Coordinates of C-alpha atoms and ligand atoms in Angstrom, one line a residue:
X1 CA 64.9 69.2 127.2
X2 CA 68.0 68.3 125.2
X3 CA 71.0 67.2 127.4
X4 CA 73.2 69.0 124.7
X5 CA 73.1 71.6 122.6
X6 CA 74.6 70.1 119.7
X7 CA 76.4 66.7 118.9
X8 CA 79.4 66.5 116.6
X9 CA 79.1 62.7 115.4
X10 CA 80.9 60.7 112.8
X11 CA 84.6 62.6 113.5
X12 CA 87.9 61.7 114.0
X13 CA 88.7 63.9 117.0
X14 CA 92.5 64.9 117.5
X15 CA 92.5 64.8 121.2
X16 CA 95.5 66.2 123.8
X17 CA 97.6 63.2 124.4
X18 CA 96.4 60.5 121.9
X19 CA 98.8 59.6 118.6
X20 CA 95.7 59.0 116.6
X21 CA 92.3 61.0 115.9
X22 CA 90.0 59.0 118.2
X23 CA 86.5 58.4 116.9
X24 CA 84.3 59.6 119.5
X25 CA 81.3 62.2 119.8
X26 CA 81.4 66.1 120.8
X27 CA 78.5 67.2 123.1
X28 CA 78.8 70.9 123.5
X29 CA 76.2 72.6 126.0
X30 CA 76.3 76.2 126.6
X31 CA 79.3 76.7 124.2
X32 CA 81.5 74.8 126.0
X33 CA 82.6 71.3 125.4
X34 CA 80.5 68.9 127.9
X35 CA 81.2 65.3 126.5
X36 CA 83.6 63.3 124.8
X37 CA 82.7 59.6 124.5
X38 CA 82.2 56.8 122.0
X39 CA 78.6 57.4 121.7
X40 CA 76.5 60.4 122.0
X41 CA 73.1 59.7 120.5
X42 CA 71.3 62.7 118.5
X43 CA 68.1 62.6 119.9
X44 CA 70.2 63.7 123.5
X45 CA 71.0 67.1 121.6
X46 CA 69.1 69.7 120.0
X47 CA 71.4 69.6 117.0
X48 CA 73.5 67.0 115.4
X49 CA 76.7 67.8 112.9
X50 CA 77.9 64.7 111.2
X51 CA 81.1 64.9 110.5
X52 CA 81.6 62.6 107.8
X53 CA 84.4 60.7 108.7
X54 CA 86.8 63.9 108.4
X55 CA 89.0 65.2 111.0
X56 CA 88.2 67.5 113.9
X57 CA 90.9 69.7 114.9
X58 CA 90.8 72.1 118.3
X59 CA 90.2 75.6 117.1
X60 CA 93.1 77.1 115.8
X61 CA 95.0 79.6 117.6
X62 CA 96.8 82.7 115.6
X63 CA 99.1 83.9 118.0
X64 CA 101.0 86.4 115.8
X65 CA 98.0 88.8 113.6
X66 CA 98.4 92.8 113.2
X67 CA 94.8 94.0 113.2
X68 CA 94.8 97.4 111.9
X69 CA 98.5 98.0 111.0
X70 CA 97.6 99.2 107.7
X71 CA 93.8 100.2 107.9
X72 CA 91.6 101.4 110.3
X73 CA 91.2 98.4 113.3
X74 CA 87.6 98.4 112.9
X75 CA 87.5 97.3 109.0
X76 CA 90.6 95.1 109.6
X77 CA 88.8 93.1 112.7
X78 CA 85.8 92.6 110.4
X79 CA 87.1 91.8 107.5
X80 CA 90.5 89.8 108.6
X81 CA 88.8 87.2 111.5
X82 CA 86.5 86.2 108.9
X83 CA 89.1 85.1 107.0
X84 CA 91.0 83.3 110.1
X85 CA 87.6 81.3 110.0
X86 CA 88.6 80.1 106.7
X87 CA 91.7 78.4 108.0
X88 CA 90.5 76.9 111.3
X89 CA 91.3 79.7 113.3
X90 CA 89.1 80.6 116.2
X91 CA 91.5 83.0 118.4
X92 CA 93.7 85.4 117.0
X93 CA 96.1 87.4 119.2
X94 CA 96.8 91.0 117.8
X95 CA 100.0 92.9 117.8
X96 CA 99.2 96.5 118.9
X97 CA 102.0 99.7 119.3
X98 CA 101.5 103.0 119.6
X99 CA 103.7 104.7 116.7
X100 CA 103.1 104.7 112.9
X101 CA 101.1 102.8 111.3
X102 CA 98.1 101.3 113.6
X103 CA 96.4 104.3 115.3
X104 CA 99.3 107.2 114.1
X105 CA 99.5 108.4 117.7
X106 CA 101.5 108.0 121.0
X107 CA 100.2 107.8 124.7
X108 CA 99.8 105.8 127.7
X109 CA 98.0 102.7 127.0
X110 CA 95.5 103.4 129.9
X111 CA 94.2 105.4 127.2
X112 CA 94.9 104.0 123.8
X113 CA 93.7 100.3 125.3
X114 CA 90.2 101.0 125.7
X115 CA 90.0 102.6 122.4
X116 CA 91.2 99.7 120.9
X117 CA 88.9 97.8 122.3
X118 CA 85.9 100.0 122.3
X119 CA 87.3 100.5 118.5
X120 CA 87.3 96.5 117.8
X121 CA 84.5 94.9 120.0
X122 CA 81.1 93.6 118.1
X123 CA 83.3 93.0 115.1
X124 CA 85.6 90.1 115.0
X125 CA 84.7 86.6 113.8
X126 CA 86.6 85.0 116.4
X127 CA 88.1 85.5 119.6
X128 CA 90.6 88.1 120.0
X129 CA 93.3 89.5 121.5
X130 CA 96.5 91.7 122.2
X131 CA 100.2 91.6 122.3
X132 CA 101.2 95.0 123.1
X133 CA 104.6 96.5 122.8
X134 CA 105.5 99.4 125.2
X135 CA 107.8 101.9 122.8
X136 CA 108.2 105.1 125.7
X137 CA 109.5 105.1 128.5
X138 CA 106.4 106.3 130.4
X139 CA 104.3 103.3 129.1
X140 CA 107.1 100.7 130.9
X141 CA 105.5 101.8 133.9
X142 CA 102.0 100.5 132.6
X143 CA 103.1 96.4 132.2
X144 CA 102.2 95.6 135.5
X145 CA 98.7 97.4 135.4
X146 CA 98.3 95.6 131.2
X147 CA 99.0 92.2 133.5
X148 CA 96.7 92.8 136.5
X149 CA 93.8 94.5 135.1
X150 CA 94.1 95.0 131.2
X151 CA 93.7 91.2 130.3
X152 CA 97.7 91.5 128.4
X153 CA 100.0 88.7 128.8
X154 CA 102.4 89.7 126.5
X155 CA 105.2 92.3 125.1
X156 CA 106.9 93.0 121.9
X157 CA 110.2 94.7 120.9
X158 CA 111.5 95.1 117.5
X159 CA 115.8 94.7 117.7
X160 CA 115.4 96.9 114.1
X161 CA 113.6 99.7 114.5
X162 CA 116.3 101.7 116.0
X163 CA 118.3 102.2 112.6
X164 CA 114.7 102.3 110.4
X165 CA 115.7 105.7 108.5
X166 CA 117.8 102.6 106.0
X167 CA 115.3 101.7 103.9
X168 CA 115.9 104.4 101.2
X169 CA 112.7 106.1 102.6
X170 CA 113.4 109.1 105.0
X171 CA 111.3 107.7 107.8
X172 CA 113.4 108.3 110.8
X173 CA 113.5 106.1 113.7
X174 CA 112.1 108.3 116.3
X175 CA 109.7 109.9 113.9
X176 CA 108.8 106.4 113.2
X177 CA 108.4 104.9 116.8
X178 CA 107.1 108.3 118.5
X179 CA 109.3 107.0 121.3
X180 CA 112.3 109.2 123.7
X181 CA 114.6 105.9 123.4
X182 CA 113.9 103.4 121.5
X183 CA 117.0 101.1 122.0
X184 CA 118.8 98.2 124.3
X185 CA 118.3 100.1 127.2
X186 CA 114.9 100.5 126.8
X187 CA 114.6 96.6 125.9
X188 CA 116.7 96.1 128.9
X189 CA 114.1 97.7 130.9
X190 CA 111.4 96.2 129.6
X191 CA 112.6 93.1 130.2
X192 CA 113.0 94.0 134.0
X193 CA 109.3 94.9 134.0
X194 CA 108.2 92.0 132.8
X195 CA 110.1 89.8 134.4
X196 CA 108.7 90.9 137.4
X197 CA 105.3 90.7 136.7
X198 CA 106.1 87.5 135.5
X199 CA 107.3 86.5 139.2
X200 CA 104.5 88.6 141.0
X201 CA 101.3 86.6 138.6
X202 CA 102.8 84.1 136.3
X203 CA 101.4 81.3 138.6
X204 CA 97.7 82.5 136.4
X205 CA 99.3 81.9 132.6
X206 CA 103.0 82.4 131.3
X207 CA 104.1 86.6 131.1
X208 CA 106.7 86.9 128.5
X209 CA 108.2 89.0 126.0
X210 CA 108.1 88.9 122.2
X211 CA 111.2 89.6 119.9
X212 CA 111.3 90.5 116.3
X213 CA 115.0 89.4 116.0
X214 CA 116.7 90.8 113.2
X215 CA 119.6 93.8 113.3
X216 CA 119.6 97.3 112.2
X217 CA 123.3 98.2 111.7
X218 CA 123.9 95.2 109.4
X219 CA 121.2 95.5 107.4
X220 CA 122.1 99.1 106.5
X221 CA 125.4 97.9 105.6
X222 CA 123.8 94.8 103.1
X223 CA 121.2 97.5 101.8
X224 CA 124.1 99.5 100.5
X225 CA 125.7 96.4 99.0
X226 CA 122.3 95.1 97.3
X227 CA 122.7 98.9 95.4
X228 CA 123.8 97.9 91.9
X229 CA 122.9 93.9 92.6
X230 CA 120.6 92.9 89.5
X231 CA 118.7 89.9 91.1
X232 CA 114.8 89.7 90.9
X233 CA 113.3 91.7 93.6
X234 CA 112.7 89.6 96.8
X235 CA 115.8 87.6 96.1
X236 CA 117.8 91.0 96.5
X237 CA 115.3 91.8 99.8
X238 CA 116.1 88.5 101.6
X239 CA 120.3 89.3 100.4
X240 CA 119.7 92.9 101.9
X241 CA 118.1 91.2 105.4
X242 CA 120.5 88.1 105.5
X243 CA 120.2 85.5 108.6
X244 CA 123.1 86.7 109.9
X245 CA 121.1 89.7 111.5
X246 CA 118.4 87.4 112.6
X247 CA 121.1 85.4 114.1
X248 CA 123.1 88.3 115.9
X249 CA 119.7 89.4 117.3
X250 CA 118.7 85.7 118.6
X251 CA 122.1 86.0 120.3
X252 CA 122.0 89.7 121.6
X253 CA 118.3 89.0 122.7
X254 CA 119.6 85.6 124.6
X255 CA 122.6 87.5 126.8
X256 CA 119.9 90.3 128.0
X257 CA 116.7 87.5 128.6
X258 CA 119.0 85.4 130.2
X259 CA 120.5 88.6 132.4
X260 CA 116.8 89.9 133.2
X261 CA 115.9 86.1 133.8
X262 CA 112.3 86.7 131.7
X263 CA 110.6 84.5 129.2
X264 CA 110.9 84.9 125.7
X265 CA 109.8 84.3 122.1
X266 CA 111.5 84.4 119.2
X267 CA 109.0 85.6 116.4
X268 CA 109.1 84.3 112.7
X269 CA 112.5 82.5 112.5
X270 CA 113.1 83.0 108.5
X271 CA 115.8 80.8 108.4
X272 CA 118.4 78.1 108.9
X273 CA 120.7 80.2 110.9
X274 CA 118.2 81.4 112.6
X275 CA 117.2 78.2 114.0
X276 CA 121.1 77.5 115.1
X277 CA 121.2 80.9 117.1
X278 CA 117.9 79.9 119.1
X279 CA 119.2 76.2 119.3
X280 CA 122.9 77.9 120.4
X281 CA 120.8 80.2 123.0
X282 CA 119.0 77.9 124.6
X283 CA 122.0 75.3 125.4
X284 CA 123.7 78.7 126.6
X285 CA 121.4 79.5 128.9
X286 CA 119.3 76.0 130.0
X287 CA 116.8 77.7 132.6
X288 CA 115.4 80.0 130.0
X289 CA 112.6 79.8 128.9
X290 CA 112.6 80.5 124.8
X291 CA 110.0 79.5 122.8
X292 CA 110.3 80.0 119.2
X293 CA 107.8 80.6 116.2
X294 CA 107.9 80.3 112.5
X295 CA 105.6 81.4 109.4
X296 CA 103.3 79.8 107.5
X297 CA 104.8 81.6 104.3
X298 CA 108.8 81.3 105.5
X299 CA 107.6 77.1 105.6
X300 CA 106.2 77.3 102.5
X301 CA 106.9 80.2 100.0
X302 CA 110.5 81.0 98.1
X303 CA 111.9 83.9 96.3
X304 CA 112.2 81.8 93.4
X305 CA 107.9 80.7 93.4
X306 CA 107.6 84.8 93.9
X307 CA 110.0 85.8 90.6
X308 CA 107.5 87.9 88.8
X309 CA 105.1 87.8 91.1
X310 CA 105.5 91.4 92.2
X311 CA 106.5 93.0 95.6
X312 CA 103.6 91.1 97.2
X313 CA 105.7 88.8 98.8
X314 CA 108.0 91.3 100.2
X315 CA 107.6 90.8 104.3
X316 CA 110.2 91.1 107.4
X317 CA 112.4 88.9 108.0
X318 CA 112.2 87.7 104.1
X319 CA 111.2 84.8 102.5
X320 CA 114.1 82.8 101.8
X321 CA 115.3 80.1 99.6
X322 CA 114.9 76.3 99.7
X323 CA 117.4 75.6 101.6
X324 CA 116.1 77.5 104.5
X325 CA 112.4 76.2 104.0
X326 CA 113.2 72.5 104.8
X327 CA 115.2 73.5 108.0
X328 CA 112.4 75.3 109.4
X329 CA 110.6 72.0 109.1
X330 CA 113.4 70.1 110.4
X331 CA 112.8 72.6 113.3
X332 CA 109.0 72.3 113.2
X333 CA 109.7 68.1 113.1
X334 CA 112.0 67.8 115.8
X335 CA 110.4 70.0 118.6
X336 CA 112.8 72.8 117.9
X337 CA 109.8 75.4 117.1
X338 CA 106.6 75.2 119.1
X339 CA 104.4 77.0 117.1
X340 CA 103.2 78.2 113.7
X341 CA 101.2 81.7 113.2
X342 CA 100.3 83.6 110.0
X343 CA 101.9 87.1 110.7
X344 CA 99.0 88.3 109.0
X345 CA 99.2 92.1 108.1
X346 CA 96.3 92.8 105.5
X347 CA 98.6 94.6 103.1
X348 CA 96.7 95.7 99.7
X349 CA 98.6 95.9 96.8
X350 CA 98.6 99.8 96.4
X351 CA 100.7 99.6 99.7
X352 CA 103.1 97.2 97.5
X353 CA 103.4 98.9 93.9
X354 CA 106.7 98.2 92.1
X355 CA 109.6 99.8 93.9
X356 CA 111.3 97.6 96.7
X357 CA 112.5 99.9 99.2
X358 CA 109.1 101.7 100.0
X359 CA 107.0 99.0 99.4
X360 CA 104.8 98.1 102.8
X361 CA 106.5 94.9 104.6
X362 CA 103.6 92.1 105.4
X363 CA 100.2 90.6 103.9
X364 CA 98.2 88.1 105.2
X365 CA 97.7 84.6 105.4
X366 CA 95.2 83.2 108.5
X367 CA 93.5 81.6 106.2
X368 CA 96.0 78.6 105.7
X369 CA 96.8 77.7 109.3
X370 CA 95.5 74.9 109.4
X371 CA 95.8 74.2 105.4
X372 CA 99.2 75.1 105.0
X373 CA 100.5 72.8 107.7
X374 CA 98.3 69.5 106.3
X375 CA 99.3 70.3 102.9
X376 CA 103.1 70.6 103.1
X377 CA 103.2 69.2 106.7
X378 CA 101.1 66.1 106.7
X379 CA 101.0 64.8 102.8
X380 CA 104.1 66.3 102.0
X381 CA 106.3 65.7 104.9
X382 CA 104.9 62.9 107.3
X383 CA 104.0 65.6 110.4
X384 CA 101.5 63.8 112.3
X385 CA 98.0 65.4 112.7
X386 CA 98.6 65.4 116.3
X387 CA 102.0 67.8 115.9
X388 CA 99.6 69.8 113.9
X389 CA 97.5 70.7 116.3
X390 CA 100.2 71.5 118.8
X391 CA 101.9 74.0 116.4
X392 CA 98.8 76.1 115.8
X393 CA 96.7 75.4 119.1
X394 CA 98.1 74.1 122.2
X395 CA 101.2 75.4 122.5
X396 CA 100.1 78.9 121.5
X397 CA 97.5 78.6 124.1
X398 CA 99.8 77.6 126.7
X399 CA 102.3 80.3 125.5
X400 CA 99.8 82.8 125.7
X401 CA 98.0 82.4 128.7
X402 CA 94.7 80.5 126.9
X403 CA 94.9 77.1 127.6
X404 CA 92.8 74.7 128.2
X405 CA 90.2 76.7 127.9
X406 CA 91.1 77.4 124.6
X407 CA 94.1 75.0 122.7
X408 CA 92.1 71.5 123.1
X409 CA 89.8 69.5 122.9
X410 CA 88.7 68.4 126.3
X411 CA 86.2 69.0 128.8
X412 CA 85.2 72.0 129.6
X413 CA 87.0 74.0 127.6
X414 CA 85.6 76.5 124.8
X415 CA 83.4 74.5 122.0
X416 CA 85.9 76.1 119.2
X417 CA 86.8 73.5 116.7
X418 CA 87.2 72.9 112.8
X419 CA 86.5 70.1 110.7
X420 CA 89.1 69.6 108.3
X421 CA 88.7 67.1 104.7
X422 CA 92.1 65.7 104.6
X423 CA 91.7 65.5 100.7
X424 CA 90.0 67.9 99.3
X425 CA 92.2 70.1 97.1
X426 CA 92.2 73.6 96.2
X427 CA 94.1 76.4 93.9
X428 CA 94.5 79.6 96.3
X429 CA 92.6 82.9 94.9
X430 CA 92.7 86.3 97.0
X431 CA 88.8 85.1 96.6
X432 CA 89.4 81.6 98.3
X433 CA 90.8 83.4 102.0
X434 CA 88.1 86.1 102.2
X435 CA 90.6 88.4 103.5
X436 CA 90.2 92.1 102.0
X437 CA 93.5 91.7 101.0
X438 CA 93.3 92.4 97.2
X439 CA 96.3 90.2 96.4
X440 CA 98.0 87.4 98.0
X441 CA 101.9 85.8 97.5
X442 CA 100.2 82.5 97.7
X443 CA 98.3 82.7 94.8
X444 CA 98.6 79.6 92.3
X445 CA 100.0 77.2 95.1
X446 CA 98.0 74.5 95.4
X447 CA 96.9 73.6 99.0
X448 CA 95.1 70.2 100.5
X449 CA 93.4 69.9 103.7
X450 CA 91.1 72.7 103.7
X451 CA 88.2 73.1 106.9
X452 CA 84.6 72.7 106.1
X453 CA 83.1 73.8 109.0
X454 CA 84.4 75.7 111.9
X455 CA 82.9 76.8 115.4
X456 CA 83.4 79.4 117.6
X457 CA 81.7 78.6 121.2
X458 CA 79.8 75.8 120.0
X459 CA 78.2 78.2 117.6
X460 CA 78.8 77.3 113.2
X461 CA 80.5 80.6 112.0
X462 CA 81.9 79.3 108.7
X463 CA 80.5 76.3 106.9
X464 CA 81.3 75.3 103.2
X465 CA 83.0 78.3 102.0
X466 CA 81.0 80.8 103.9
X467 CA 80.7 82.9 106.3
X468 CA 77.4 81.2 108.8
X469 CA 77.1 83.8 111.8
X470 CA 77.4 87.7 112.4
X471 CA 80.6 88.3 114.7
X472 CA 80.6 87.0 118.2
X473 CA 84.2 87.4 118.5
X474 CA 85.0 88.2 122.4
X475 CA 87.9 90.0 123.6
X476 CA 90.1 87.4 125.1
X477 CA 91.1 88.8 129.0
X478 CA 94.5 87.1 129.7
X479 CA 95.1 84.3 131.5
X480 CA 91.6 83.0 130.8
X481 CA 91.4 81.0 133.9
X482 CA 89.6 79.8 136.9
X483 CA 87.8 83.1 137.4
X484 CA 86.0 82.7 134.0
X485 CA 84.7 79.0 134.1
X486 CA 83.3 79.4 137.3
X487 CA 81.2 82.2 136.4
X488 CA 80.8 80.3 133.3
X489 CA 79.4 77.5 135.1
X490 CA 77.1 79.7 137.4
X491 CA 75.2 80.9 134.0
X492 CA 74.5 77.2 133.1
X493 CA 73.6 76.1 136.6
X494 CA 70.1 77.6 136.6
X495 CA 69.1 76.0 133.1
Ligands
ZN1 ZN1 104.4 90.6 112.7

């Protein structure tokens, strides 16, 4: 009998801690990585992979993902992991709120929870799971029981859904939420509750809170001012949403964090000013813990590549101009962001049509996680393969309550990986992500560094442009820890 299940050979591994891909051998037994080393001969494993020389990254991580927001969670889970596959993904973590939109319906999550998840499970590609964000009052009082017992690490507030009845549409903000108070004091509280959770079982994986940063009451006031504006359309969008909301948020958000003393993260910073506030926030207040996140489109799509492109583009906070694309990787260079996600919303274009205001905010984009950031990171702008794998792995793990198990490539963590060619160039199609997005903003930009293989628990789900495995996607029960090696380990010990 084979010492390993399979062998990756022939790879340059980007391993935690090392400044260059080291050329060593994967042995994965049991779908968990069992040996790294210089050598591991086939014949000790069942199956060999060569990787030709290319690089093997950990397993991307897409931390920021909206299974279900626009079509029922079951075809979205199917249908949208596959294409994370495509991009190196292996874990996706899922916004979920009760409200518009998703499931249509309010309740306690005790409930709504288990449908998700009875709703999702058999289905996904990859490994999955849920932010959730408590909109009553009532469901406050079910954080501590999402921590202890519901696998949920995290929380989410929106600063703008309190004035939403601006966008020209007549949804109005509590028909919109389906909450009794939707507002500061209701963040406020929540960020009591998880604050203490945080201090009661935070030594197991890091509890924190999730902001969408970005202000109501201002952005009613620019909507009105964009009214006779004639700019093309997302230019006029991302005037009607400036950074100065996003900014007064990050501030706002910083004062009541810091107050409440509980971890947060900035979502999709958009912009230069954006990147001040959290930079501002975090000398303000130097035993907070703020972590911040950016876009793969805010790095790497403007309102001037989307001029008559449509409303496809059209996502919250904006894309923005130039100017605002090379400080978010000034941000992403210097440590001042720690991580990149999609934001993927599988938007189809009948959600879009051609009028701004009521045009569906969001489309999707897991399929250039990893080929996004070599493209425009590594060729383009000198980010080492290493910082790559921080931004989309590790430090979303460790944000998220998944590392090591999942986040890097050592031993005994999860066998999830992707083997990426460096070179190989392509034009992106809808077609090319295998999302069942019908459209896509990043259509005609050209992208290189694309994976050729990725695996989920030592198992080859995507290979060459297609889809290898049926889903074996696992809910992912935050903090993976201790509890689930062991028992791990107790199934291999009697082969
Ligand atoms: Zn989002």
């Amino acid at each position: 009998m084979s010492r390993y299940d399979t062998v990756v050979r022939n790879g340059r591994v980007v391993l935690p801690g090392l400044d260059q891909p080291a050329e060593v051998a994967v042995g994965i037994r049991d779908g968990r990585i069992a040996a790294i080393a210089d050598e591991i001969p086939s014949a000790e494993a069942d199956d060999a992979i060569d990787a030709q020389g290319r690089i093997i990254f950990p397993g991307g991580v897409d931390c920021h993902f909206h299974l279900g927001i626009y079509r029922p969670i079951e075809l979205d889970t199917a249908s949208e992991t596959e294409s994370s596959l495509v991009g190196g993904a292996t874990s996706v973590i899922s916004y979920f709120r009760t409200g518009s939109h998703y499931m249509n319906k309010t309740g306690p999550y005790r409930e709504i929870l288990p449908e998700v998840l009875d709703r999702t499970r058999g289905r996904a590609h990859c490994d999955y799971g849920f932010h959730i964000a408590p909109m009553t009052t009532a469901q406050l009082d079910e954080i501590d029981w999402m921590v202890s017992e519901a696998g949920v690490t995290s929380f989410k507030y929106y600063m703008f859904y309190k004035g939403l009845n601006l966008a020209a549409s007549s949804t109005d903000a509590a028909a919109y939420t389906m909450s009794d108070s939707y507002d500061f004091g209701h963040l406020f509280a929540m960020m009591e509750r998880v604050a203490l959770v945080d201090r009661q079982h935070g030594s197991r994986g890091r509890i924190s809170l999730s902001i969408h940063c970005e202000n109501a009451e201002l952005i009613k006031l620019f909507i009105e001012r964009m009214r006779d504006v004639e700019v093309p359309p997302l230019e006029l969008y991302s005037m009607a949403r400036p950074p100065l909301t996003e900014r007064l948020s990050i501030h706002e958000a910083g004062v009541m964090a810091s107050e409440a003393g509980v971890r947060v993260n900035l979502l999709h910073l958009s912009s230069a000013d954006s990147l001040r506030a959290v930079r501002e926030v975090r000398s303000l207040y130097p035993d907070l813990d703020v972590q911040a996140e950016t876009t793969l489109h805010h790095l790497s799509l403007t309102y001037d590549m989307l001029e008559n492109k449509g409303l496809g583009g059209k996502v919250n906070p904006p894309i923005r101009g130039r100017h605002d694309v090379e400080a978010l990787w000034k941000g992403v260079a210097d440590g001042s962001i720690q991580w990149v996600a999609s934001d993927h919303a599988c938007c189809l274009e009948e959600l879009k049509q051609d009028d701004l205001w009521p045009a569906q905010p969001g489309f999707g984009g897991t399929a250039l996680l990893y080929p996004i950031l070599v493209s425009e990171g590594y060729h383009k702008r000198g980010l080492s393969l290493q910082r790559i794998a921080e931004l989309v792995s590790a430090n979303p793990a460790r944000a998220y309550g998944l590392y090591p198990i999942k986040g890097a490539l050592v031993v005994g963590a999860d066998a999830d990986l992707t083997i990426v060619d460096l070179e190989h160039e392509r034009t992106v199609t809808p077609e090319l992500l295998h999302s069942a997005q019908d459209h896509t903003p990043f259509s005609g930009v050209t992208v290189k560094g694309w994976p050729t293989l990725t695996m989920l628990r030592g198992r080859v789900v995507f290979r060459d442009g297609q889809l290898t495995a049926s889903p074996s996607g696992e809910f992912l029960r935050r903090p993976l820890g201790v509890g689930r090696r062991a028992s791990a380990g107790a199934r291999s010990g009697g082969s």
